[in-house]
Amino acid sequence: MSRSEPDADPPAAAAPAERPRPGRMANVAKKVSWSGRDRDEEDEPPAAGEATPLLNGAGPGATGGPPHSRPFTHSPFLRLGQLSSVDLNDDVRELETEAPNQFPSEIPHNEKLLSLKYESLDYDNCENQLFLEEERRINHTAFRTVEIKRWVICAMIGILTGLVACFIDIVVEKLAGLKFRVVKDNIDKFTEKGGLSFSLLLWAILNSSVVMVGSIIVAFIEPVAAGSGIPQIKCYLNGVKVPHVVRLKTLLIKVCGVILSVVGGLAVGKEGPMIHSGAVIAAGISQGRSTSLKRDFKIFEYFRRDTEKRDFVSAGAAAGVSAAFGAPVGGVLFSLEEGASFWNQFLTWRIFFASMISTFTLNSILSFYHGNPWDLSSPGLINFGRFDSEKLGYTFQEIPIFIVMGVVGGILGAIFNALNYWLTMFRIRYIHRPCLQVIEAMLVAAVTAAVGFVMIYCSSDCQPLQADSVTYPLQLFCADGEYNSMATTFFNTPEKSVVSLFHNPPGSYNPMTLGMFTLMYFFLACWTYGLTVSAGVFIPSLLIGAAWGRLFGISLVYLTSGAIWADPGKYALMGAAAQLGGIVRMTLSLTVIMMEATGNVTYGFPIMLVLMTAKIVGDYFVEGLYDMHIQLQSVPFLHWEAPVTSHSLTAREVMSAPVTCLRRIEKVGTVVDILSDVSSNHNGFPVVESSPDPTQVAGLRGLILRSQLIVLLKHKVFVERANSNLVQRRLKLKDFRDAYPRFPPIQSIHVSQDERECMMDLSEFMNPSPYTVPQEASLPRVFKLFRALGLRHLVVVDNHNEVVGLVTRKDLARYRLGKEGLEELSLAQT
């Protein structure tokens, strides 16, 4: 539901409305975002405002005059993938001719914007007559069947997520092992003969070529598969419809992309993307069909609506966490903390069930793969190994040390996020073409290999070789029977490096090695997050933290003359928790994930202490990484609470007005014109009483959605046809479910001139009891109602039950707490 234009004539039956402040529009051009590409034929229809990207430019009063008086103007619309940096005050014709062919060198971007491109999900059930009739027909046994189906779907989500995790793990292990062996043999050969620069070249070329393939598939086929996918899933669970986010194509690109980026030696992990993969699997299975493959299996039809789909996606995200870390409880808490706005007890049980099944599947298959079939000891993709609490307990005097580590983690996390913020801004502005994005990814891969090589070459940290301690020991310039300690950190997948930092005996690492590694890896990981590759930030954060944590532990050993409690492995764990908490700012779920991954409850309190300290310190400086990326994409994300200082604002000031209303019995031509009007891409229309007397108050009767109107027009549900002798099948709820989620665009529906004169009766299809608020309601009250119930539209009425405005997600997300108090963001079609 995009904001209505105050300067446009309201259509036929627009209810009288007061005019509140319009949102201030920014003179910005289109920017590349999570889904910035030309739309293909199978994409979602323009119902969501995504497919008619109007550049809301500056009107006559955009540069001067008071902000409240600025009118809204729309320049001619451009297609999504094409970027325009034209001055929006230019002549219309110039805009039309130049924009499509021109790739600008810079795209202006302002983070104080909200995009009109993102729509809300319809989490609230539309309780129209069709819905109520169907629910009344379903008896107790049928409800039991539906409940059993929910459990079956959750089990399938768990099994498939576990299988995908196994596939990623095994392929990465095989390919990375092959690459490390080739490079190691090459280095060994050239160490004897001289000419090690060839080895460097080989390593850099191998890395770049693998990353190039991984980046090409993401940049050119499915850009939404870039990154870890956690910000997108957070948005989806918050109620925002992110285009393409739960597509089958996205899953395939995500899985292939994450394998290639980890094998390509980038400073990334494969754990984050598992959460996105689990969510896509859940969205696919719960619908019982694939719209991408155009196959309908005729099962689970009852669940074809946003309400059910979003609940299953939260189960999929939890199963992803569970498969990644072997932490089913952590998965449930992740979904609760990071995602779902709406929560109930049954949902918790089902999500926990999906998480458990996911861990069990992964565990079983990996135990067979590793040759010990009945030993279920590798529950997740990353297994931190067991921390023995008898040897590694902690004492009272260590608690202040842990708090100090939390502070360090918070500061380093804030630095990481601030650097990544500026880097992402630079990318949005300058590196917006897919070919540039691929070149950047290849450059990062080559630099990562070069940095690793130079550090191994310069390091003189030789350690005695023990049985099974190192997978790929590299001798280089060390004596026989010794290996280069720096090489083990680079000649391993990041997961293995984390485990070795946790568990290698004291004395395995030189402080200089750890210091250099932390510094280099910090900047590499920061540069890598945000590249156009599928990759997570969990493992790099843990690795940076484990390295400086171990360094911290070694310095404590020196300072306390080798006290028994100062074990470097224990401090590596605390450092890892502090660093990860400082970057992503999750507290509850992360504490439990770390406890489950280490298999040790003893460390629960210190881990919680470290994470809370890191979050408090980090939040003082800058937002968490995921929230920052959501903000940079201008997503209308609703936080848990309304801004604390917003009690002075009322619904009248916040709402969109005037509102396009429809009469209960409306002319078909009017409906078609309203839906075809590209200047106002509304998705919800209040229905008012059709009264012949213009003086009579047109009270609110219900609310109908764009998608419902499109289905009615497609099936030609007109009053005249019903009254004539044409035998017409009565529309059922199944017809709406079959059209979900990609409703046809209005342009594809042909309505003849005669049909335009017919009438439509909306009584049966509208929601007769939409949620409403009086115009005097305060913003926090409106916010609470909207967010807790997962609404898409909230009708604002006056004392006579007359529609005066409509509150949507963007109206509420516009207000946020900034450095100087309450800020109002601008709305723009970015």
Tab-separated table of C-alpha atoms in Angstrom, residues 29-32 36-39 53 55 77-85 96 98-104 107:
chain	number	residue	atom	x	y	z
A	29	ALA	CA	17.515	7.774	-8.044
A	30	LYS	CA	16.885	4.027	-8.058
A	31	LYS	CA	19.504	2.075	-6.130
A	32	VAL	CA	20.497	-1.532	-6.435
A	36	GLY	CA	17.532	-5.162	-8.092
A	37	ARG	CA	17.252	-6.742	-11.529
A	38	ASP	CA	14.989	-6.736	-14.564
A	39	ARG	CA	11.990	-8.823	-13.689
A	53	PRO	CA	8.953	1.374	-9.697
A	55	LEU	CA	10.848	7.316	-9.071
A	77	PHE	CA	8.360	4.678	-14.472
A	78	LEU	CA	11.542	2.808	-15.226
A	79	ARG	CA	12.079	-0.912	-15.164
A	80	LEU	CA	13.608	-2.376	-12.058
A	81	GLY	CA	16.981	-3.456	-13.304
A	82	GLN	CA	17.787	-0.209	-15.039
A	83	LEU	CA	19.497	2.477	-13.054
A	84	SER	CA	19.045	6.147	-13.498
A	85	SER	CA	21.096	9.006	-12.149
A	96	GLU	CA	12.548	8.450	-20.910
A	98	GLU	CA	18.370	8.501	-21.414
A	99	ALA	CA	17.638	6.401	-18.373
A	100	PRO	CA	17.387	2.895	-19.817
A	101	ASN	CA	20.698	3.027	-21.699
A	102	GLN	CA	22.817	4.756	-19.140
A	103	PHE	CA	24.788	3.129	-16.345
A	104	PRO	CA	25.856	5.921	-14.029
A	107	ILE	CA	24.103	6.241	-7.560
